[in-house]
Coordinates of C-alpha atoms in Angstrom, one line a residue:
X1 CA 10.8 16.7 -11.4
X2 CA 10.8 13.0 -11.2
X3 CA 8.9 11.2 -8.0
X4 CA 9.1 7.3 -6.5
X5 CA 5.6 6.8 -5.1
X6 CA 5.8 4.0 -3.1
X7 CA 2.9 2.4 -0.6
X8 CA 1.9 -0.6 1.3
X9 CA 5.6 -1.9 2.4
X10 CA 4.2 -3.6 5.1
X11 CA 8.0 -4.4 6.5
X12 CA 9.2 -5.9 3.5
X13 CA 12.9 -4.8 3.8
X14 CA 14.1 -6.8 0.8
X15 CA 11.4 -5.6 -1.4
X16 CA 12.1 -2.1 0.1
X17 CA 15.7 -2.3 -0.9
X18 CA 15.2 -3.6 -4.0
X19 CA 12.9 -0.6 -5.0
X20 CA 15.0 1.8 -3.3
X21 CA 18.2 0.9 -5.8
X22 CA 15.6 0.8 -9.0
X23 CA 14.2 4.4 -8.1
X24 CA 17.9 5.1 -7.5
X25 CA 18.5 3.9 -11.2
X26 CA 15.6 5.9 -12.6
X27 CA 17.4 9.2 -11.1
X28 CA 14.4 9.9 -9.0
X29 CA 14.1 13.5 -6.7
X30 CA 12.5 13.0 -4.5
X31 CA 10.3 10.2 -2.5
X32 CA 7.2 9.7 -1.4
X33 CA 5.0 7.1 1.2
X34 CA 1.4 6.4 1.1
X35 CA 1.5 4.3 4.4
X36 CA 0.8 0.5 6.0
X37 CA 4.8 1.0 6.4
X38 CA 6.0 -1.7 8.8
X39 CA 2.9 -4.5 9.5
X40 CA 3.2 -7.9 8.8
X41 CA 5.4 -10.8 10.1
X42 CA 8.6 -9.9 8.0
X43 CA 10.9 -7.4 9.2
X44 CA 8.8 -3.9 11.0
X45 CA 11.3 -2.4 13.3
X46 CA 14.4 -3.0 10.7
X47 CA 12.0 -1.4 8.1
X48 CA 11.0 1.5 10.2
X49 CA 14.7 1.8 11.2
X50 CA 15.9 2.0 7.5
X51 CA 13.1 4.6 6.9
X52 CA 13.2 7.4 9.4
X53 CA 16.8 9.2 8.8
X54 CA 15.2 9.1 5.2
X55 CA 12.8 11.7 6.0
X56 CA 9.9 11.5 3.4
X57 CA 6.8 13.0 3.0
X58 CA 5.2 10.0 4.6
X59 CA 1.5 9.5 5.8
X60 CA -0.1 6.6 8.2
X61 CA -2.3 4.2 7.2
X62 CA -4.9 2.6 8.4
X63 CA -2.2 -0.6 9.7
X64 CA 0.0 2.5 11.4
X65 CA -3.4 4.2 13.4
X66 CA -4.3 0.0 14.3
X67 CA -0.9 0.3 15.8
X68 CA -1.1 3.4 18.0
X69 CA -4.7 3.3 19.3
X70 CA -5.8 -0.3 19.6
X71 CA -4.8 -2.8 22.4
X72 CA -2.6 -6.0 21.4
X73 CA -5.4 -8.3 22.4
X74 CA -8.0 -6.6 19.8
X75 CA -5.5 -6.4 17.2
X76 CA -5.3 -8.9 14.2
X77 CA -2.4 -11.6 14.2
X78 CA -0.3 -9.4 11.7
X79 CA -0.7 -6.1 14.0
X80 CA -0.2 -8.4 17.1
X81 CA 3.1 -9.2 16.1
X82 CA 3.9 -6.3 14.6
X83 CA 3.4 -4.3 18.0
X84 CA 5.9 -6.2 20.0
X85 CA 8.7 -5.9 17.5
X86 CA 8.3 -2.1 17.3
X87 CA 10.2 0.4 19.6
X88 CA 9.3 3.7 21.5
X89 CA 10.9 5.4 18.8
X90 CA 9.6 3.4 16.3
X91 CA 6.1 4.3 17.6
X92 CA 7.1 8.1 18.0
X93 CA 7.5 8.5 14.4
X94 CA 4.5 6.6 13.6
X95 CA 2.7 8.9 15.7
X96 CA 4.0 11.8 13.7
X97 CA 2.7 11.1 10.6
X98 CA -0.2 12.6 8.9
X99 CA -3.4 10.6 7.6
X100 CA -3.2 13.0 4.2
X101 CA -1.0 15.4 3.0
X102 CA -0.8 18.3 -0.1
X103 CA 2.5 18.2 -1.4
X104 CA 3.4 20.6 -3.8
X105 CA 0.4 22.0 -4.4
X106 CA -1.1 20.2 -6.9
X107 CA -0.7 16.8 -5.3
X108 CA -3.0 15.2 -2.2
X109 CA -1.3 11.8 -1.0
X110 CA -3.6 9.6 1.2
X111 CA -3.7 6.3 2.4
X112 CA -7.2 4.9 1.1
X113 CA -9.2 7.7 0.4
X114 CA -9.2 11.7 1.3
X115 CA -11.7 10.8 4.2
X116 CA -10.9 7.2 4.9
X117 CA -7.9 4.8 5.8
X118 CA -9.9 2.1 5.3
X119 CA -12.1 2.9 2.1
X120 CA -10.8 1.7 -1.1
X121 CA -10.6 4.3 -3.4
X122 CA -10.3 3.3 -7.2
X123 CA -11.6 -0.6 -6.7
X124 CA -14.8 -1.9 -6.0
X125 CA -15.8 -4.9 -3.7
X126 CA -18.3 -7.0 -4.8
X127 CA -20.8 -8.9 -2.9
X128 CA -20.8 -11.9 -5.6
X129 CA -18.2 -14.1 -6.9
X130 CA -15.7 -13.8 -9.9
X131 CA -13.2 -15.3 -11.5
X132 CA -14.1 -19.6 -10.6
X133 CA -16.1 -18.9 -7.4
X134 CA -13.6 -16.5 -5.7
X135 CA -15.0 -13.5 -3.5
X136 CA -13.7 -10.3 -5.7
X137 CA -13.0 -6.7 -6.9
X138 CA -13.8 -4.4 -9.9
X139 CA -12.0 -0.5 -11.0
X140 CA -14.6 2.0 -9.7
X141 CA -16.5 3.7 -12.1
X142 CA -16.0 7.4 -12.7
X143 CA -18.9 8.5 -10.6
X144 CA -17.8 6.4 -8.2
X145 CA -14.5 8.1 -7.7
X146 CA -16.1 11.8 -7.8
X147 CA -18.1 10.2 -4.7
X148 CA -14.8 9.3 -2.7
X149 CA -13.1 12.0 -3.5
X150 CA -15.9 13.9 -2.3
X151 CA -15.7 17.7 -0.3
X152 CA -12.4 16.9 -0.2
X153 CA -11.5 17.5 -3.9
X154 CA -14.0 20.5 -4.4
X155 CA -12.2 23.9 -5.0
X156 CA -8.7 21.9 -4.8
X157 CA -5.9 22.7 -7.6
X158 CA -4.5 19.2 -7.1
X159 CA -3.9 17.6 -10.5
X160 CA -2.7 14.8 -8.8
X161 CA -3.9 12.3 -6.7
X162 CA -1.5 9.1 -4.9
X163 CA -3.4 7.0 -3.2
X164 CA -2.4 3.1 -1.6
X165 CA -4.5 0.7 0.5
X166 CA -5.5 -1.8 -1.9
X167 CA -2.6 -2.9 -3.6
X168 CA -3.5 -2.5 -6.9
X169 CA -1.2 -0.9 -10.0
X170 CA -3.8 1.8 -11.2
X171 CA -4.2 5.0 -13.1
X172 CA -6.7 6.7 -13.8
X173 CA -7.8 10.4 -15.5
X174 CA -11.0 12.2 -14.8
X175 CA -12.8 14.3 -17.5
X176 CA -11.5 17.6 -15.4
X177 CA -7.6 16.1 -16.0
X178 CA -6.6 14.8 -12.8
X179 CA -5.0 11.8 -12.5
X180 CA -5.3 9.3 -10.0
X181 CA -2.6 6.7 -9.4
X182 CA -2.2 3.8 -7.0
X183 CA 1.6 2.4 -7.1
X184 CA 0.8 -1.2 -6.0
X185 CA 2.8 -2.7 -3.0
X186 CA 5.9 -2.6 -2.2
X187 CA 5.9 -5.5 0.2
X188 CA 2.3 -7.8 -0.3
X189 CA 1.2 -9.0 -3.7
X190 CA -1.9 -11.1 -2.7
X191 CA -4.1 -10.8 0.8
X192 CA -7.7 -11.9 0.9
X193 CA -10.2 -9.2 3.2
X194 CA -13.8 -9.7 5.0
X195 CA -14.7 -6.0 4.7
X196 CA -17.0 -4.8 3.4
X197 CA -17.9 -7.6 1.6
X198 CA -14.9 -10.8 1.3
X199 CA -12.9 -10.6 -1.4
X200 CA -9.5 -11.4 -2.5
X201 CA -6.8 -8.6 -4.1
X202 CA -3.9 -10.9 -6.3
X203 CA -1.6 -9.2 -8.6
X204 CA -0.2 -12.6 -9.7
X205 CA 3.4 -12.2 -9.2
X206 CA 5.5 -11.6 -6.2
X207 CA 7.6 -8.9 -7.4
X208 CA 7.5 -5.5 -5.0
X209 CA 5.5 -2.5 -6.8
X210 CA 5.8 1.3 -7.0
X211 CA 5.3 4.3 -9.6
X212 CA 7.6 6.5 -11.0
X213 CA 5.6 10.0 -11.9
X214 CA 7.5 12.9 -14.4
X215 CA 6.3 16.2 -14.4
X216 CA 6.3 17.1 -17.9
X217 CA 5.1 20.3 -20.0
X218 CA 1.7 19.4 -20.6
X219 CA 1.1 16.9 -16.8
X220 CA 2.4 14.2 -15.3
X221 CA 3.9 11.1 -16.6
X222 CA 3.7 7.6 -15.6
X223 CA 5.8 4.5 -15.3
X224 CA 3.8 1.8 -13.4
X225 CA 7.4 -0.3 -12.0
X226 CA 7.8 -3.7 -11.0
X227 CA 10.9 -4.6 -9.8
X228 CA 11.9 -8.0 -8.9
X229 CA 13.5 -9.2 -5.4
X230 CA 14.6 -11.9 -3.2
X231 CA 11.1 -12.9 -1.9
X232 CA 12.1 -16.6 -1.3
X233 CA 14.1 -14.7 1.7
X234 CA 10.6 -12.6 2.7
X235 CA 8.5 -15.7 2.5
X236 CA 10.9 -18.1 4.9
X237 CA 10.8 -14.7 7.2
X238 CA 7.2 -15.5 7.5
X239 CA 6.9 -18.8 7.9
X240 CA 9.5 -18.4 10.6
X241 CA 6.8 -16.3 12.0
X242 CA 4.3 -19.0 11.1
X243 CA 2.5 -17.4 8.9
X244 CA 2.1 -19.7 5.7
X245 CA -0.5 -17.3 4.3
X246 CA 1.7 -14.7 3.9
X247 CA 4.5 -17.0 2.6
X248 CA 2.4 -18.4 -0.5
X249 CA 1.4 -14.5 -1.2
X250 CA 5.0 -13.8 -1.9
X251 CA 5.8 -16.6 -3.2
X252 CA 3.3 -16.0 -6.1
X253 CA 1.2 -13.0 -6.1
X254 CA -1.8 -15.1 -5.6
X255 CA -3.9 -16.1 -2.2
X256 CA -4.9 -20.0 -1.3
X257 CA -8.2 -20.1 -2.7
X258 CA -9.3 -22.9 -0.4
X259 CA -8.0 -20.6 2.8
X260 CA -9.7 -17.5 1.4
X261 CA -12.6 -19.0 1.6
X262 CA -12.3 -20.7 4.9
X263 CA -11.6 -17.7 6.5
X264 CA -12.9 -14.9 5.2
X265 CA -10.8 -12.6 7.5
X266 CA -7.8 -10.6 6.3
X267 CA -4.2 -12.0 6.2
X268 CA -2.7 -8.4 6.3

């Protein structure tokens, strides 16, 4: 069996398409959606529209729960606009979707962690400053990721673990021999976060991300893909929407270090 793990879209539809036919080419069976599906100022309902005949094993993330159960004036610019492109049926099959989900057996999808939309999983935030003065992130160390995984993982076959949230190509094996994967983003390279301490996520290049996974005799294969799209076309959606932020993060994979700083809010 051959699976396209895909996360973070975040209405995308060009990057979305563009994955789609690469998966295609990979002669994928089946696929598979870690969540934050249609926020951002790009293209949610079209995205949303484009997914639902599909009929994935999908989850929500923590952008899809903002969505549902907070009021437009609380939410953040990108979940602002966001809710007034989306329809009732739109919403309805947000509403459906689970937080986590076993799949197979030996595979647990969630979001950000078995527990948590919002916790990052397999990176670290750091309260200092890396990389010429920017706020930033490290891999979590192995006991680290026992600690998220938590109750959760205790007594549970799964082998493997998907998990989204922060953006971030990842894989990682535990001394037990589960793996732990993060695809990367579909649909946002770069985005720059207050919580829990600010810090900036950049993968350095504006092409869409996802993971193909093989079962094989002895576990499961990895292909960490990145796939190249039109994302001059998502970046002028965006600053149609006025949102130059998001524009230079597709443009380059990278955040404005200056507005980073200023900010110190996120720009998903």
């Amino acid at each position: 069996m051959k699976l396209a793990v895909l996360s973070d879209i975040h209405g995308n539809l060009p990057a979305l398409e563009a994955v789609l036919a690469d998966a295609r080419a990979q002669s994928v069976d089946a696929f598979l959606n870690l969540g934050d599906i249609v926020s951002g100022p790009l293209w949610p309902a079209e995205t949303a529209h484009r997914l639902m005949p599909l009929g994935w094993p999908t989850l929500a993330g923590n952008h899809e729960r903002q969505l549902l159960t907070q009021a437009p004036e609380t939410m953040s610019a990108t979940d602002r606009h966001t809710h007034g492109e989306l329809r009732a049926e739109h919403r309805v099959w947000l509403a459906s979707l689970p937080a986590t989900l076993r799949w197979r057996d030996d595979l647990l999808m969630c979001h950000g962690t078995p527990t948590s939309d919002l916790h990052y999983l397999m990176e670290t935030v750091t309260p200092g400053h890396v990389r010429g003065g920017s706020p930033g992130v490290r891999a979590a160390t192995r006991d680290e990721l026992l600690q998220r995984l938590g109750d959760a993982m205790r007594g549970v076959p799964q082998a493997l673990v998907l998990c989204g949230h922060t953006h971030v190509p990842r894989c990682e094996r535990l001394a037990d021999g589960r793996m732990l994967v993060n695809p990367g983003s579909v649909g946002l390279p770069a985005y720059d976060d207050a919580h829990p301490h600010p810090h900036v996520i950049e993968t350095g290049s504006p092409h869409a991300r996802y993971a193909v996974l093989t079962r094989q005799p002895e576990g499961w294969g990895l292909k960490l893909r990145k796939v190249a799209y039109d994302h001059e076309a998502a970046a002028r959606q965006a600053e149609r929407h006025g949102r130059v932020d998001w524009a230079d993060a597709l443009r380059t994979g990278r955040v404005g270090r200056l507005e980073a700083e200023a900010t110190r809010s996120s720009s998903r």
